[in-house]
Short mmCIF file of C-alpha atoms in Angstrom, two decimals:
data_model
loop_
_atom_site.label_atom_id
_atom_site.label_comp_id
_atom_site.label_asym_id
_atom_site.label_seq_id
_atom_site.Cartn_x
_atom_site.Cartn_y
_atom_site.Cartn_z
CA GLY E 395 20.86 72.24 97.37
CA THR E 396 23.68 71.25 95.22
CA VAL E 397 26.94 73.23 94.66
CA TRP E 398 28.73 72.49 91.34
CA PHE E 399 32.10 73.91 90.75
CA ASP E 400 33.71 74.57 87.15
CA ASP E 401 37.21 75.52 87.89
CA LEU E 402 39.08 75.18 91.35
CA THR E 403 42.11 76.14 91.57
CA VAL E 404 44.50 75.47 94.97
CA THR E 405 47.26 77.65 95.81
CA PRO E 406 50.06 75.99 98.20
CA VAL E 407 49.80 78.13 101.43
CA VAL E 408 54.16 77.48 101.85
CA THR E 409 56.74 79.67 100.66
CA ALA E 410 59.24 78.55 98.09
CA SER E 411 62.19 78.38 100.86
CA GLU E 412 59.44 76.42 102.88
CA LEU E 413 59.42 73.97 99.77
CA ALA E 414 62.45 73.80 99.51
CA ARG E 415 63.30 72.93 103.13
CA ARG E 416 61.07 70.06 103.33
CA ASP E 417 62.78 68.69 100.06
CA SER E 418 66.34 69.17 101.79
CA GLN E 419 64.50 67.29 104.65
CA ALA E 420 63.54 64.56 102.60
CA ALA E 421 66.83 64.11 101.11
CA GLY E 422 68.71 63.95 104.01
CA GLN E 423 66.42 61.32 105.24
CA ALA E 424 66.46 58.85 102.76
CA ALA E 425 70.35 59.65 102.38
CA GLU E 426 70.13 58.64 106.09
CA ILE E 427 68.44 55.28 105.64
CA ALA E 428 70.18 54.32 102.84
CA ARG E 429 73.63 54.64 104.85
CA ALA E 430 71.91 52.72 107.99
CA GLN E 431 70.96 49.77 105.89
CA ALA E 432 74.29 50.04 104.45
CA LEU E 433 76.20 50.08 107.29
CA SER E 434 74.15 47.25 109.12
CA ARG E 435 75.16 45.00 106.21
CA ASP E 436 78.43 45.74 106.60
CA ALA E 437 79.55 46.86 109.81
CA PRO E 438 81.62 44.22 111.84
CA GLU E 439 79.34 41.52 113.57
CA LEU E 440 80.72 42.09 117.41
CA ALA E 441 78.48 39.92 118.83
CA PRO E 442 75.34 38.09 117.70
CA GLY E 443 72.98 40.36 116.20
CA VAL E 444 75.20 43.35 117.14
CA ARG E 445 77.64 45.15 114.69
CA LEU E 446 79.48 47.88 115.66
CA ALA E 447 81.05 50.32 112.87
CA VAL E 448 84.04 53.48 113.83
CA LEU E 449 83.67 55.52 110.99
CA ASP E 450 85.68 58.99 109.90
CA ASP E 451 82.56 61.17 111.56
CA GLY E 452 81.51 59.09 114.59
CA LEU E 453 80.37 55.34 115.62
CA PHE E 454 77.75 53.33 114.19
CA LEU E 455 76.17 50.90 116.31
CA CYS E 456 72.79 48.47 115.43
CA ASN E 457 70.81 45.41 115.79
CA GLN E 458 68.64 43.60 113.82
CA ARG E 459 65.59 46.50 114.60
CA LEU E 460 67.45 49.82 115.00
CA ALA E 461 70.38 51.67 113.82
CA LEU E 462 72.19 54.50 116.23
CA ARG E 463 74.93 56.82 114.60
CA PHE E 464 76.82 58.98 116.71
CA GLY E 465 78.87 62.26 115.95
CA GLY E 466 82.34 61.72 116.75
CA PRO E 467 84.64 63.11 120.03
CA GLN E 468 84.74 66.52 118.88
CA GLU E 469 80.76 66.68 118.71
CA ALA E 470 80.60 65.45 122.07
CA PHE E 471 79.10 61.81 120.46
CA GLY E 472 75.41 63.83 119.59
CA LEU E 473 73.18 62.00 118.26
CA ARG E 474 73.47 61.85 114.78
CA ALA E 475 70.94 58.94 113.59
CA LEU E 476 68.04 57.09 114.90
CA VAL E 477 66.57 54.64 112.50
CA ASP E 478 64.12 51.67 112.44
CA LEU E 479 65.04 49.32 109.82
CA GLY E 480 62.68 47.15 109.89
CA THR E 481 59.99 49.90 108.16
CA GLY E 482 62.78 52.05 107.28
CA ARG E 483 62.15 54.79 109.35
CA THR E 484 64.25 57.34 110.61
CA PHE E 485 63.56 59.68 113.96
CA VAL E 486 66.55 62.22 113.21
CA VAL E 487 66.29 64.75 110.72
CA PRO E 488 70.11 64.91 109.15
CA GLY E 489 71.06 69.16 110.21
CA PHE E 490 67.43 70.00 111.54
CA ASP E 491 67.26 68.06 114.54
CA ASP E 492 70.73 68.49 116.20
CA ASP E 493 68.93 69.01 119.55
CA LEU E 494 65.67 67.48 119.77
CA PHE E 495 66.55 63.85 120.76
CA ARG E 496 68.08 61.97 123.45
CA VAL E 497 69.39 58.45 124.06
CA GLU E 498 69.36 57.39 127.89
CA LEU E 499 71.81 53.99 128.26
CA ARG E 500 70.36 52.10 131.21
CA PRO E 501 71.36 48.80 132.93
CA ARG E 502 69.63 46.14 131.59
CA ALA E 503 67.96 44.56 134.72
CA SER E 504 67.64 47.68 136.55
CA TYR E 505 66.03 51.48 136.14
CA ALA E 506 67.45 53.25 138.66
CA TYR E 507 68.49 56.48 138.23
CA PRO E 508 70.99 58.29 137.48
CA ALA E 509 70.71 57.18 133.42
CA THR E 510 74.24 57.80 132.05
CA VAL E 511 72.50 60.03 129.02
CA ALA E 512 74.13 60.94 126.26
CA LEU E 513 72.91 63.79 124.47
CA SER E 514 72.49 64.48 121.00
CA SER E 515 74.17 67.94 121.00
CA ALA E 516 76.79 69.69 118.35
CA THR E 517 78.59 71.19 120.72
CA PRO E 518 81.92 70.33 121.05
CA ALA E 519 83.71 68.48 124.14
CA GLU E 520 87.39 68.33 125.05
CA GLY E 521 88.72 65.26 126.02
CA CYS E 522 85.66 62.79 125.07
CA ALA E 523 86.59 59.28 123.84
CA SER E 524 84.94 56.15 122.75
CA ARG E 525 85.71 52.61 123.58
CA TRP E 526 84.16 48.97 122.98
CA GLU E 527 84.26 46.09 123.82
CA VAL E 528 82.22 42.38 123.91
CA ARG E 529 81.62 41.29 127.17
CA ASP E 530 79.40 38.15 128.30
CA GLY E 531 78.32 38.29 124.66
CA ALA E 532 77.15 41.77 124.31
CA VAL E 533 78.73 44.75 123.29
CA VAL E 534 79.23 47.13 125.77
CA LEU E 535 80.00 51.21 124.11
CA THR E 536 81.66 53.34 126.69
CA LEU E 537 81.30 57.09 125.54
#
């Protein structure tokens, strides 16, 4: 048989506060993508294809494809942004994913553990510092 509908009403199952949260997440992601794209153009190039900027609120590091933004020393250099510059997609939602991701920094030639891990955390850490240097054409960022 055939069923005909003369009137169809769609009622969202999310609340107004959930919709506001989604809008806030989307706005935060869009702002972070725009910030990463601008910094990837404006940050000083320290080695071929590698840019690093020391910001008021942390550190920014990128190559042609990937942008990372870390909080400052008062935030224990927690991961604040992870943006795919090629697709314009962000994988961290500002203010929502504070402890979701981690970055494992490993030597390029070896995958032997232990790896140095920079956790995405808003927990302040005393004595945190950062420094960078260009060594053999590569940027070495030490957190």
